[in-house]
Coordinates of C-alpha atoms in Angstrom, one line a residue:
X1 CA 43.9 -83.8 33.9
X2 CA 45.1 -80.1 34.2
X3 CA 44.4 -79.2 31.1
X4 CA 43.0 -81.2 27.4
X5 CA 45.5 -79.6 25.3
X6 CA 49.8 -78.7 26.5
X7 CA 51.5 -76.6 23.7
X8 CA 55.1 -76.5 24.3
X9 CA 56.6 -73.0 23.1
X10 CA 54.9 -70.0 23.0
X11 CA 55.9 -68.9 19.6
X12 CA 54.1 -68.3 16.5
X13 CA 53.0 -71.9 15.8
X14 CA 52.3 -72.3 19.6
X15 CA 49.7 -69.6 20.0
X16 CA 48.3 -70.5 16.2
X17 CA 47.9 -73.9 17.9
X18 CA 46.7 -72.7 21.1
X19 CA 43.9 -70.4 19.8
X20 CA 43.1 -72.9 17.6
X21 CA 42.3 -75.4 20.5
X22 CA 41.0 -72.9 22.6
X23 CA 38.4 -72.1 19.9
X24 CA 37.4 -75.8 19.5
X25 CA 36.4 -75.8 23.4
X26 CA 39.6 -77.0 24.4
X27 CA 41.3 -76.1 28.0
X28 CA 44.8 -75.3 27.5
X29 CA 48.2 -74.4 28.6
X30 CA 51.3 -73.6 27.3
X31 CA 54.7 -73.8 28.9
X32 CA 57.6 -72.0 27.7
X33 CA 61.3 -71.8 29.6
X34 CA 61.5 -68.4 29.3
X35 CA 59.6 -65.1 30.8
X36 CA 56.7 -63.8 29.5
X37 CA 59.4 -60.9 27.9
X38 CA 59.8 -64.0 25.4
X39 CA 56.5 -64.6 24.3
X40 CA 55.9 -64.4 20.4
X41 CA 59.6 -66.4 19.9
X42 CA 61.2 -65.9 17.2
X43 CA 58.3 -64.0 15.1
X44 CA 59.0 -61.3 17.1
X45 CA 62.2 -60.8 15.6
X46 CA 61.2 -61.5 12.0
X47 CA 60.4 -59.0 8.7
X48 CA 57.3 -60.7 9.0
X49 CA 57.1 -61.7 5.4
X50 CA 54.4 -64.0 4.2
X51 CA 55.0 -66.0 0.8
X52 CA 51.4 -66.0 -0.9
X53 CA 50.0 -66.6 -4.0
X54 CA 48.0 -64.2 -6.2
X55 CA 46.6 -62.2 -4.1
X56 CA 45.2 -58.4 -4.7
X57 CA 48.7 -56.9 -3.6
X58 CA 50.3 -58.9 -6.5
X59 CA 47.7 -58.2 -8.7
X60 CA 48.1 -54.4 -7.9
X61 CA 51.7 -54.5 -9.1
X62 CA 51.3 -56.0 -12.2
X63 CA 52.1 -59.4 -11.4
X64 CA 50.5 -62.7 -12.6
X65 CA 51.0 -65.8 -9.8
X66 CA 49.2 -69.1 -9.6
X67 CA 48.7 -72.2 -7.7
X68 CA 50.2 -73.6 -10.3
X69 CA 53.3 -71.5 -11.0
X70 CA 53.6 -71.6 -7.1
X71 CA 53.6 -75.4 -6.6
X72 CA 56.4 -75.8 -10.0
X73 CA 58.5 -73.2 -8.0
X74 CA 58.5 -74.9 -4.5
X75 CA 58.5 -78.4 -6.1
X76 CA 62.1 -77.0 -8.2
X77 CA 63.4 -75.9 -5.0
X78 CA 62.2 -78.3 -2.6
X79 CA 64.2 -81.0 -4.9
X80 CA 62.3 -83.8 -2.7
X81 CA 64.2 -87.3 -2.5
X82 CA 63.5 -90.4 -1.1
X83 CA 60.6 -92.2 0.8
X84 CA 61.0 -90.1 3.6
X85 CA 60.1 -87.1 1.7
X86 CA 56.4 -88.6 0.9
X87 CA 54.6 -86.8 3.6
X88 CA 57.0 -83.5 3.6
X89 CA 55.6 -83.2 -0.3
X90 CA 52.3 -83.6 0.2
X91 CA 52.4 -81.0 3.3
X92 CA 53.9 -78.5 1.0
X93 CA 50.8 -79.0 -1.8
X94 CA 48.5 -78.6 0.8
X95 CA 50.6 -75.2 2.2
X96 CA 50.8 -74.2 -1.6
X97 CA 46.5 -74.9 -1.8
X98 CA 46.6 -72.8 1.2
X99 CA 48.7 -69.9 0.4
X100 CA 46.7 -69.6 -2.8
X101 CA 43.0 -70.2 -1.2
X102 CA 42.2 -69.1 1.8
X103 CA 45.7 -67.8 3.8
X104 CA 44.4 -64.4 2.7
X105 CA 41.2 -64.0 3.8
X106 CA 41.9 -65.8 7.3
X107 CA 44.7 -63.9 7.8
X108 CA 42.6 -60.0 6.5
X109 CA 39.6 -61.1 9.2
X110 CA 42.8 -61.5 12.3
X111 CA 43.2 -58.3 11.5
X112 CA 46.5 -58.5 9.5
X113 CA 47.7 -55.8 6.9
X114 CA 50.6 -55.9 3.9
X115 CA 52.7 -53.2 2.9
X116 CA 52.0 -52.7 -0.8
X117 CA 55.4 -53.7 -2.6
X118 CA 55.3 -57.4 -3.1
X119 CA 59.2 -58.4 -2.7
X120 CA 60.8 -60.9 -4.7
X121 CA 63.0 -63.1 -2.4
X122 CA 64.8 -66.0 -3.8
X123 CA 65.0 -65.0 -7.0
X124 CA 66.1 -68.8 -8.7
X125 CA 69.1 -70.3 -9.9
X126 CA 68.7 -69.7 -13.6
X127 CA 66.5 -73.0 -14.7
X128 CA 62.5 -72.2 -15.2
X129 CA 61.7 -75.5 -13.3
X130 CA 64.7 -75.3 -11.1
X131 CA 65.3 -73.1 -7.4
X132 CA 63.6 -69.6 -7.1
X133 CA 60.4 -67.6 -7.2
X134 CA 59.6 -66.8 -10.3
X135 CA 57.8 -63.6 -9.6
X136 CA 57.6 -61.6 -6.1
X137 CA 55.4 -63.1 -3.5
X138 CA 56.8 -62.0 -0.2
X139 CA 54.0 -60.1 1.5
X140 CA 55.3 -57.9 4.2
X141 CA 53.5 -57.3 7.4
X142 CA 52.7 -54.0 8.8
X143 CA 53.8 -54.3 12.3
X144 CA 56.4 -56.8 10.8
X145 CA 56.8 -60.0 13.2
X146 CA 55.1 -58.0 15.9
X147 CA 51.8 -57.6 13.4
X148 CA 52.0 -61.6 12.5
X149 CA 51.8 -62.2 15.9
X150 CA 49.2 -59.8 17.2
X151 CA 45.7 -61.4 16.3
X152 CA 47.3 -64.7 18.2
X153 CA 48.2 -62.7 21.0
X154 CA 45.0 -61.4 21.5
X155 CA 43.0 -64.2 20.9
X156 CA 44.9 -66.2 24.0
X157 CA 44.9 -63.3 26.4
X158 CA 41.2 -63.4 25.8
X159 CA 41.4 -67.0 26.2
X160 CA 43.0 -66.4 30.0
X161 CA 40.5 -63.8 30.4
X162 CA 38.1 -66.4 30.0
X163 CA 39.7 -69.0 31.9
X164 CA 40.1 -71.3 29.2
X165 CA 44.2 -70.9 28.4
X166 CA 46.8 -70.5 31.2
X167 CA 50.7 -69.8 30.2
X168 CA 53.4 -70.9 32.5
X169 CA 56.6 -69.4 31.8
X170 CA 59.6 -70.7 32.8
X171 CA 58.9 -74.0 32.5
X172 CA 61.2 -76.2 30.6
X173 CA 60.2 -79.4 29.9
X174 CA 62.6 -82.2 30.2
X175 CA 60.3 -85.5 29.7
X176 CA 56.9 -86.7 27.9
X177 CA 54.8 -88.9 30.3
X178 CA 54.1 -91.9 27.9
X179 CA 51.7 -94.2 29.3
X180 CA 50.6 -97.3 27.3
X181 CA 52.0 -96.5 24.1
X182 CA 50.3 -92.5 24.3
X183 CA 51.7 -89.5 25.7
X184 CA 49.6 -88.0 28.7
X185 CA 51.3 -85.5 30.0
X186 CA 54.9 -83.7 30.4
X187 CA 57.6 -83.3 32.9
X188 CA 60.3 -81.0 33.6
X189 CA 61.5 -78.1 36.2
X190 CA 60.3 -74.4 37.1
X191 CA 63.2 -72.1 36.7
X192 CA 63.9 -68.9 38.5
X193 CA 62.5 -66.1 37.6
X194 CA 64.6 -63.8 35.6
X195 CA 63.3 -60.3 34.0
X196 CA 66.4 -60.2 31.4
X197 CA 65.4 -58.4 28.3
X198 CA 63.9 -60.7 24.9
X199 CA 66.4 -62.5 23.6
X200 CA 69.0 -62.5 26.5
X201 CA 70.2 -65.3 27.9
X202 CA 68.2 -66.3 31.0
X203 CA 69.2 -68.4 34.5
X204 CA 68.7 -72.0 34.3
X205 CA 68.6 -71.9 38.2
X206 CA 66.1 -74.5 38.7
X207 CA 63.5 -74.1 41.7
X208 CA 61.7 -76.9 41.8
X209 CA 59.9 -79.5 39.7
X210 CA 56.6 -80.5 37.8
X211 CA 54.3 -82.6 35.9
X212 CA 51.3 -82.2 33.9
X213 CA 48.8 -84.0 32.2
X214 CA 46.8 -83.7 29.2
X215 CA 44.7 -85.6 26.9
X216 CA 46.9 -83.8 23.7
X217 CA 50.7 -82.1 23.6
X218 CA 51.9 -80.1 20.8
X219 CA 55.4 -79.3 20.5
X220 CA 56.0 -75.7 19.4
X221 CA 59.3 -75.4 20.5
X222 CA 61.3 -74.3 17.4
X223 CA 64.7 -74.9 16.0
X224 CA 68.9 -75.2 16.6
X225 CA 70.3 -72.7 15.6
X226 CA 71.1 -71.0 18.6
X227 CA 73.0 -74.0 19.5
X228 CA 76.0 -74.3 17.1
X229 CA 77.9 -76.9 18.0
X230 CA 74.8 -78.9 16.9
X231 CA 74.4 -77.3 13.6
X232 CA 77.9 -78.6 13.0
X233 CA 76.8 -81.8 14.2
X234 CA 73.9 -82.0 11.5
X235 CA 75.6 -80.3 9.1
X236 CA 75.6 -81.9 5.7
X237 CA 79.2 -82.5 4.3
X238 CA 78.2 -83.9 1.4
X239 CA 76.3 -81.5 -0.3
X240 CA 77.8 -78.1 1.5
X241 CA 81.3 -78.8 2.4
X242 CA 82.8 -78.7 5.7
X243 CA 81.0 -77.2 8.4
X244 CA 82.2 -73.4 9.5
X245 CA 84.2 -72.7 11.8
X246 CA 82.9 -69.3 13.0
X247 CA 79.3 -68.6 12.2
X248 CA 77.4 -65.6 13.9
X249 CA 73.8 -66.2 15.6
X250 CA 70.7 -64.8 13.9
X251 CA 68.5 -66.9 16.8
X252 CA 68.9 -66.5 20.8
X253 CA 71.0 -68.9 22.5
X254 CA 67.9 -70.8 24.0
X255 CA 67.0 -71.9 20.6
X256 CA 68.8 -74.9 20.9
X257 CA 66.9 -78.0 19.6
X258 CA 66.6 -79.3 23.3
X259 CA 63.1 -80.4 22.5
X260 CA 63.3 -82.2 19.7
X261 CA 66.0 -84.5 21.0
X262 CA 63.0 -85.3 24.1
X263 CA 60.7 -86.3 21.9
X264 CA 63.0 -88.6 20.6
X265 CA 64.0 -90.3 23.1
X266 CA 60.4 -90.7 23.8
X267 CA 60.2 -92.8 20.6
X268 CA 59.0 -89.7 18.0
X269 CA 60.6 -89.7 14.8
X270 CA 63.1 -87.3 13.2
X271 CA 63.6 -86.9 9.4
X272 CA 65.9 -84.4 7.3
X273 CA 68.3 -83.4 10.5
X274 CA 70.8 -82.4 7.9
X275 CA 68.6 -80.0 6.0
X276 CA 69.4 -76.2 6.8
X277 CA 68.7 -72.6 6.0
X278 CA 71.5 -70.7 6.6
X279 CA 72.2 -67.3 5.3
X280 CA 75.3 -66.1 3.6
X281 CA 74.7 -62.1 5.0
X282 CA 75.4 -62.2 8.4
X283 CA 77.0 -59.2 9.6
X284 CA 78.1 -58.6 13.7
X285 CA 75.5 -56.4 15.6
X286 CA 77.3 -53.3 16.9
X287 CA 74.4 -53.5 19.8
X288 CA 74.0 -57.4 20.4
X289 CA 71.1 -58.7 22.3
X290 CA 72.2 -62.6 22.4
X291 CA 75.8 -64.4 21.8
X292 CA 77.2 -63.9 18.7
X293 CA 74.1 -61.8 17.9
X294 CA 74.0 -61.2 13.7
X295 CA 71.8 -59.2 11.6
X296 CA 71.4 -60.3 8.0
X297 CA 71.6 -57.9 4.7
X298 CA 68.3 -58.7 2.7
X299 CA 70.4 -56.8 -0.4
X300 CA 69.2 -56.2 -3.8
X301 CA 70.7 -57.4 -6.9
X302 CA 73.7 -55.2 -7.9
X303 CA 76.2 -55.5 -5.5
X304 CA 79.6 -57.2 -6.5
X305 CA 79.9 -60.5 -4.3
X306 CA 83.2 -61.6 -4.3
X307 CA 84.8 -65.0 -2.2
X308 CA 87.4 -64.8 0.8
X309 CA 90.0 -64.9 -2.2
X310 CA 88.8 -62.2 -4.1
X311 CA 86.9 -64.0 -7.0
X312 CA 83.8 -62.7 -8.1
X313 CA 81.0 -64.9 -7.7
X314 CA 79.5 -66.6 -10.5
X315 CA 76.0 -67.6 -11.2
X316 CA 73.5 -68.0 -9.3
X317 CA 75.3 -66.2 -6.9
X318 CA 74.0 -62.9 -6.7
X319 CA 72.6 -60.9 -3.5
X320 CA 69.0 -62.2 -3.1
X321 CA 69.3 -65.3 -5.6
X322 CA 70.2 -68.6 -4.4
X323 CA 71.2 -69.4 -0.8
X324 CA 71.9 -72.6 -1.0
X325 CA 74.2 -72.8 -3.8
X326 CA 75.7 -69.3 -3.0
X327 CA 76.6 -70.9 0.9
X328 CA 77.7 -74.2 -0.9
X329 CA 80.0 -71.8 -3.4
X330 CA 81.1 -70.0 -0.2
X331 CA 82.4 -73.4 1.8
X332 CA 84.3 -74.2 -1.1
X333 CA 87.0 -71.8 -0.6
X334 CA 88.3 -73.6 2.8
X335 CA 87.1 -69.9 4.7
X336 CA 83.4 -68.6 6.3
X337 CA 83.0 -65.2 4.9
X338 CA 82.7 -63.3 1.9
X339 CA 82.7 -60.1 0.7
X340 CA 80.2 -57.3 -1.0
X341 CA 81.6 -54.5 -2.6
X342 CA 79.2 -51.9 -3.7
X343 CA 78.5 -48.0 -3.8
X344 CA 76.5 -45.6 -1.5
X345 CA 74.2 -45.2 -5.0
X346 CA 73.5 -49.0 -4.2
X347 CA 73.4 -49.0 -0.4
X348 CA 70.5 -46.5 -0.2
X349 CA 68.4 -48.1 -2.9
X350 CA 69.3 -52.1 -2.0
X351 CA 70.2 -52.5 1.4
X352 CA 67.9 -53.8 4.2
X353 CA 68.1 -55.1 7.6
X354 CA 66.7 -58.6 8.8
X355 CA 64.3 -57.9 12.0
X356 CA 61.8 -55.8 13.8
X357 CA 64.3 -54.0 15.5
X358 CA 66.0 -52.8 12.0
X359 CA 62.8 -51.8 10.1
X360 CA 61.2 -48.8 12.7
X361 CA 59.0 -47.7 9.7
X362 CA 57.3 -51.2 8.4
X363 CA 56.8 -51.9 12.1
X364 CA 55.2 -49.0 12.8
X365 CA 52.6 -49.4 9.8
X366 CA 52.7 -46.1 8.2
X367 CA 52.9 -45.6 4.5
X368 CA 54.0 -41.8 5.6
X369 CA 57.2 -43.7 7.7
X370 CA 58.2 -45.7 4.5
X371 CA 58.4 -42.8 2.5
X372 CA 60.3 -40.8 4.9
X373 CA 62.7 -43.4 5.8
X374 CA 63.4 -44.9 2.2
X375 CA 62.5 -42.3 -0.2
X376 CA 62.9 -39.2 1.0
X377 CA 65.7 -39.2 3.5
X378 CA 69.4 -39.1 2.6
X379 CA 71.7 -41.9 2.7
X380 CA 70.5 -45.3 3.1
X381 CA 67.8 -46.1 6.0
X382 CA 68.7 -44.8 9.0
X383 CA 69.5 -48.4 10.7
X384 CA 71.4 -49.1 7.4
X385 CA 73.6 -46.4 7.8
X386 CA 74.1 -46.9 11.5
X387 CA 76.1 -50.1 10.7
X388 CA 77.6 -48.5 7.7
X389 CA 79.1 -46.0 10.6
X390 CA 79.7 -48.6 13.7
X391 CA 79.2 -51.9 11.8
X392 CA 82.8 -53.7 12.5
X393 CA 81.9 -55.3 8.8
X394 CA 82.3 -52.3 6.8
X395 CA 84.3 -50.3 5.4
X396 CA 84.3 -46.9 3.2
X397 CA 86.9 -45.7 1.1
X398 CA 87.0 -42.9 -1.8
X399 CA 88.8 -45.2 -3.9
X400 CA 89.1 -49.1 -4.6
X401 CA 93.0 -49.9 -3.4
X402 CA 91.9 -47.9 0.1
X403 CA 89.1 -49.5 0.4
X404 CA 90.7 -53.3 -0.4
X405 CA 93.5 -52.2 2.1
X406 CA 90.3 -52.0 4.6
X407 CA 89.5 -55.2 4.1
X408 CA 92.5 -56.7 4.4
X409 CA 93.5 -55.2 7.9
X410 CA 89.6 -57.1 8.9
X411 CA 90.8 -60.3 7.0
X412 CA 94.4 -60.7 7.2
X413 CA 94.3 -64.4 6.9
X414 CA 93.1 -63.9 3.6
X415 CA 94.7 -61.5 2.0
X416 CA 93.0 -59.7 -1.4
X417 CA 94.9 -58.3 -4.7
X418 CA 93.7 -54.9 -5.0
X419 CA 95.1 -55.0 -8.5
X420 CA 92.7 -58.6 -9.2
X421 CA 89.5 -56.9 -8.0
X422 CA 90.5 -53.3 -10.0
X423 CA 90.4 -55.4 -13.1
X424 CA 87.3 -57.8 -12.4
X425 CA 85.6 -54.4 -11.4
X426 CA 86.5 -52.3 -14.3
X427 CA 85.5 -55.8 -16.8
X428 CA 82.1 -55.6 -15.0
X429 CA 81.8 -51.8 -15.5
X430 CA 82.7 -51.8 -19.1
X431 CA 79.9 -54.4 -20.4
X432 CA 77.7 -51.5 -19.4
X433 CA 78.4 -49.8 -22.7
X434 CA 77.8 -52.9 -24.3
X435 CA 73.7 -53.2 -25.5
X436 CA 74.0 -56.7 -25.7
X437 CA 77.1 -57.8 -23.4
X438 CA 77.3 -61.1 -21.6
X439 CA 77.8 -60.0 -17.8
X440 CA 74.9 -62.2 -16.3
X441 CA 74.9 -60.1 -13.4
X442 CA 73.7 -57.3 -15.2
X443 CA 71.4 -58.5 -17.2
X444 CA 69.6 -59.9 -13.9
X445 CA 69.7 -56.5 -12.5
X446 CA 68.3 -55.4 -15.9
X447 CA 65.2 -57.7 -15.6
X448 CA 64.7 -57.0 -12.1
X449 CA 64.3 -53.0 -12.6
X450 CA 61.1 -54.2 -15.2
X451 CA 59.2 -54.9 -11.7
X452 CA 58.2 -51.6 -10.8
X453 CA 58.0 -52.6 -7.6
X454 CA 62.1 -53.2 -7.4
X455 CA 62.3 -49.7 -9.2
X456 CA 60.7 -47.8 -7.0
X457 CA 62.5 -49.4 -4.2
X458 CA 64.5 -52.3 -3.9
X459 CA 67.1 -52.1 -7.6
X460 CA 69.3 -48.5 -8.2
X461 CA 70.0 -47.6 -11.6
X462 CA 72.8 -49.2 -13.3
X463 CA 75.7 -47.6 -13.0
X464 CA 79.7 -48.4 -13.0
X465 CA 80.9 -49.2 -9.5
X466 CA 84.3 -47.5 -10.1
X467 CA 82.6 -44.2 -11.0
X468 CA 83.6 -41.4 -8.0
X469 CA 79.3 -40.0 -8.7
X470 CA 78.4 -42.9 -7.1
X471 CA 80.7 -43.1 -4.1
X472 CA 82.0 -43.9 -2.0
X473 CA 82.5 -47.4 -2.3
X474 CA 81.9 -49.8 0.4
X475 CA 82.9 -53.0 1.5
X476 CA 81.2 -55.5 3.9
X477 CA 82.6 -58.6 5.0
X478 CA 79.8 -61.3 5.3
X479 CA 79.3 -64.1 7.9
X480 CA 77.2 -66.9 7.1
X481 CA 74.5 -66.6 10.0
X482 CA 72.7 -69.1 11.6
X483 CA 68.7 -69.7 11.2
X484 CA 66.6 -71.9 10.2
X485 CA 65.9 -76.0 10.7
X486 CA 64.5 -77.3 7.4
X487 CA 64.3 -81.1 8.9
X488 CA 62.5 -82.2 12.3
X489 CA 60.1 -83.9 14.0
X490 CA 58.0 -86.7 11.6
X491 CA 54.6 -85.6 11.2
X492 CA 51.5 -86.2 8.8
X493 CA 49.2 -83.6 7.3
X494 CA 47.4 -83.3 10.6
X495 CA 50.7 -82.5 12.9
X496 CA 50.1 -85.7 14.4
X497 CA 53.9 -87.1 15.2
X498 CA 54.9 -90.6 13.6
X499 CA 56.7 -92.7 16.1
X500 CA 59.8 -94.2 14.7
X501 CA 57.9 -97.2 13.2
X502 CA 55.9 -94.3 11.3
X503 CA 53.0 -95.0 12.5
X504 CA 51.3 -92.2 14.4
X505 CA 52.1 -91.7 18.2
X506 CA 48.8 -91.4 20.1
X507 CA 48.7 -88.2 22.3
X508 CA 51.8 -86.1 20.6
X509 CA 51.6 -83.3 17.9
X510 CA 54.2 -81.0 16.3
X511 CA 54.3 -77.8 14.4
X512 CA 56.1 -74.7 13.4
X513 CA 60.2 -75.1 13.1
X514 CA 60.2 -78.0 15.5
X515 CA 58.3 -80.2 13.1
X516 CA 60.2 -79.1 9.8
X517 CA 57.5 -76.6 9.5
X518 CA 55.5 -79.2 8.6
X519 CA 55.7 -82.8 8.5
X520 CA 59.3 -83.0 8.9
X521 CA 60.5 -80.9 6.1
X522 CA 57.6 -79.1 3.7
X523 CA 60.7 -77.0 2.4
X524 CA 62.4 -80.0 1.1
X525 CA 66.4 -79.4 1.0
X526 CA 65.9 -75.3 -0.2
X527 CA 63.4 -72.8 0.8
X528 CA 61.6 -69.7 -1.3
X529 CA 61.2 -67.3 1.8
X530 CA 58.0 -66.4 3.7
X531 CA 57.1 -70.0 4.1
X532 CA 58.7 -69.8 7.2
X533 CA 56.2 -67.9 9.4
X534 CA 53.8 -69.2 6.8
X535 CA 54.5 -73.0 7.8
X536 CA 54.1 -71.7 11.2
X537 CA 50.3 -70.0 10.7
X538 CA 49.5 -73.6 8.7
X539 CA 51.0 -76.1 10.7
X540 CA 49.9 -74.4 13.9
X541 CA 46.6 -74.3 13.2
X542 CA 46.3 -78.0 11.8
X543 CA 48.1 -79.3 14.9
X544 CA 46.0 -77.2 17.3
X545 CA 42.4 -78.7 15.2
X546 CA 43.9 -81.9 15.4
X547 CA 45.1 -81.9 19.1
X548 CA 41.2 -81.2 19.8
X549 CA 40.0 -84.3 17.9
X550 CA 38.6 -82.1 14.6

């Protein structure tokens, strides 16, 4: 055999699962189609935002978490249904024991740090045992993706120091050698080199072929949701409406599910292919890096969201609330984008960028940066304003029938009433002066600024939108954005795949995106943020122990 363990995709979950393996004596290798420029995946790109559960950085902001709490939360959003969703359930207790045990520690002793502010993603739909995190738990990394990724890094290149791991990029697997009922190995073809930059799309020139064999292979390979003509595929009708039409990327092109529809054919199971994570604020990258390259708004509360139409949005449909039923609420209207309308008060309190590349200051794991770029500096954050200038999303007017006039030369399909918003606007602005009033909105916006964290950072002051102090006002059009595969590749606790009779298939593991981020779907049909990467570090490292017979 080449090697005892092949991990397929160098991301996140791949090198978890790689180091993993590597530290139980295991020889390994991992194959990935693209360059070494690649490797890291789609961590690179991320916030790096961890969901965990009362831990010191909680505790330090005056916030009380649980296992408990935790566990209600993810069960309310999960919404798990059916006898497919057994093992998906249990995966996500054990991720929720995990995430309140030990996720910490092992995570302090790689070496990994969290900025201060605990942020409070997904804030629910309304219900105490329904969708949403009931208090922050999204732990940012210093470094952001790059600082999640860094102890992995380091512990395979010490690994191929030592002779023990070997990566061969660009190789794409195109087969899984099943011999006797058990995978042994993998086949597929060496492509040309290519020294494109992360992210671009690469040449699929291939220069010749390959097999390999192994006593385990982990697929790491990750999601779709590069590849949209698949998403609409999977997407489910039923619960979300018809699929968009135009959609923007928030994943390279390359992440196209390829993989997953291998192992099938091999005779590994797939569950929950119509379960999604989509995002609702996409906006167009001035500067793309892949096709159809978006950036998503991780907004605070206040902003008024309003539908292709010109309706405001209704409860739980608020920036930062409830994807899902906010996406689902979006579909309805028969268009693909939205609308936030909002002041420069808001923007330079609320608005932040998805990505690495948009947060210079969290990735560069100075306190000193932070304050500079978020407190201290005028305007928004520097990245922020950038798209507020060259953005092809926004607009800036000094008053509202400019700034609707704006939109409607980006959206002329849709047309808006200037004279409709005016008045939803100025109803909004008046329950202000109302101490008890009945504008939900506002009264979320009110609970959020008792966080302190949100106060000092993430929630302006309430203030009227119409009120020329505050301006100017500002309108972004909103795309929903491509991200995240919720369903996947059958697994049990141990990342071992189920074969489509369900029992396990000898030789083949899964983990990360690939696998549902865990048994096929941990998340259920709705996610709580930071369980991504999360469900990466945990199912990674459970494939990777299994994969070496512990």
């Amino acid at each position: 055999m080449e090697a005892d363990v092949i991990v397929i995709g160098a991301g996140l979950a791949g090198l978890v699962a790689a180091s993993e393996a590597v530290r139980h004596g295991q020889r390994v290798v991992v194959l990935d189609q693209e360059g070494e420029q690649s490797l890291g995946g789609q961590a690179f790109w991320s916030l790096g935002g961890l969901f965990m559960v009362d831990t010191p950085e909680q505790r330090r902001m005056g916030i009380r978490d649980s296992r408990d709490l935790a566990l209600r939360d993810w069960m309310g959003t999960a919404r798990f249904s059916g006898p497919q969703d057994e093992l998906p359930r249990r995966m996500a207790e054990a991720f929720v024991d995990f995430a309140s045990g030990e996720m910490r520690d092992w995570l302090h002793g790689l070496g990994m740090r969290w900025f201060p502010v605990v942020g409070w993603a997904e804030r629910g739909g309304g219900l105490a045992d329904g969708h949403g995190n009931s208090v922050p738990r999204f732990h940012v990394t210093w470094g952001v993706g790059g600082g999640v990724l860094a102890p992995f890094l380091r512990l395979c290149r010490e690994a191929c120091e030592g002779g023990r791991l070997r990566f061969a990029f660009r190789h794409r697997v195109s087969g899984l050698r099943v011999e006797a009922g058990r995978v042994r190995g993998v086949a597929g073809e060496v492509l040309a080199g290519d020294d494109v930059s992360r992210g671009q799309p690469s040449s699929r020139e291939v220069v010749a072929n390959f097999e390999m064999t192994a006593g385990s292979v982990v697929i790491a390979s990750g999601g779709l949701g590069g590849n949209h003509d698949r998403v609409r595929a999977l997407w489910p009708v039923e619960r979300l409406g018809p699929p968009p039409k135009h959609m923007l990327s928030g994943v390279p092109d390359h992440v196209d599910g390829r993989m997953q529809e291998i192992a099938r054919d091999a005779g590994a199971l797939i569950i929950n292919a119509d379960r999604m994570w989509h995002y609702c604020e996409g906006i167009t990258n001035f500067a793309p890096i892949w096709p159809a390259h978006g950036i998503r708004i991780l907004p605070g509360p206040s902003s008024i969201w309003l539908d292709a139409m010109g309706r405001r949005m209704e409860a739980p449909c608020y920036p930062g609330f409830d994807t899902m039923a906010t996406l689902r609420r979006i579909r309805e209207t028969g268009y693909d984008h939205s609308w936030f309308i909002l002041t420069q008060k808001i923007i330079e309190k609320e608005f932040a960028l998805s990505g690495s590349e948009q947060n210079p200051d969290l990735e560069s794991g100075r306190w000193r940066e932070v304050l500079r770029g978020r407190l201290l500096s005028k305007g928004a954050p520097a990245p922020v304003e950038a798209f507020k200038r060259r953005g092809d999303d926004f607009v800036v007017a000094s008053d509202l029938e400019e700034l609707v006039a704006g939109m409607n030369r980006l959206t002329q399909d849709a047309p808006l009433d200037a004279a409709a918003i005016r008045a939803q606007i100025e109803a909004r602005d008046a329950d202000l002066e109302n101490p008890f009033g009945k504008d939900a909105q506002i009264g979320a916006i009110r609970r959020a600024r008792l966080y302190r964290g949100d106060r000092l950072l993430r929630t302006a002051r309430l203030h009227p939108i119409l009120d020329p102090k505050a301006g100017p006002l500002i309108a972004v059009r909103l795309h929903i954005l491509t991200r995240k595969t919720l369903g996947g590749l059958a697994t049990d606790l141990q990342g071992r795949v189920l074969g489509d009779d369900r029992a396990v298939f000898p030789g083949l593991y899964a983990a990360g995106e690939v696998a549902g981020f865990g048994a096929g779907g941990y998340h259920g049909h709705a996610a709580l943020e930071g369980t991504f990467l999360g469900g990466c570090l945990y199912s990674g490292r459970e494939a990777g122990r299994a994969a070496s017979g512990k």
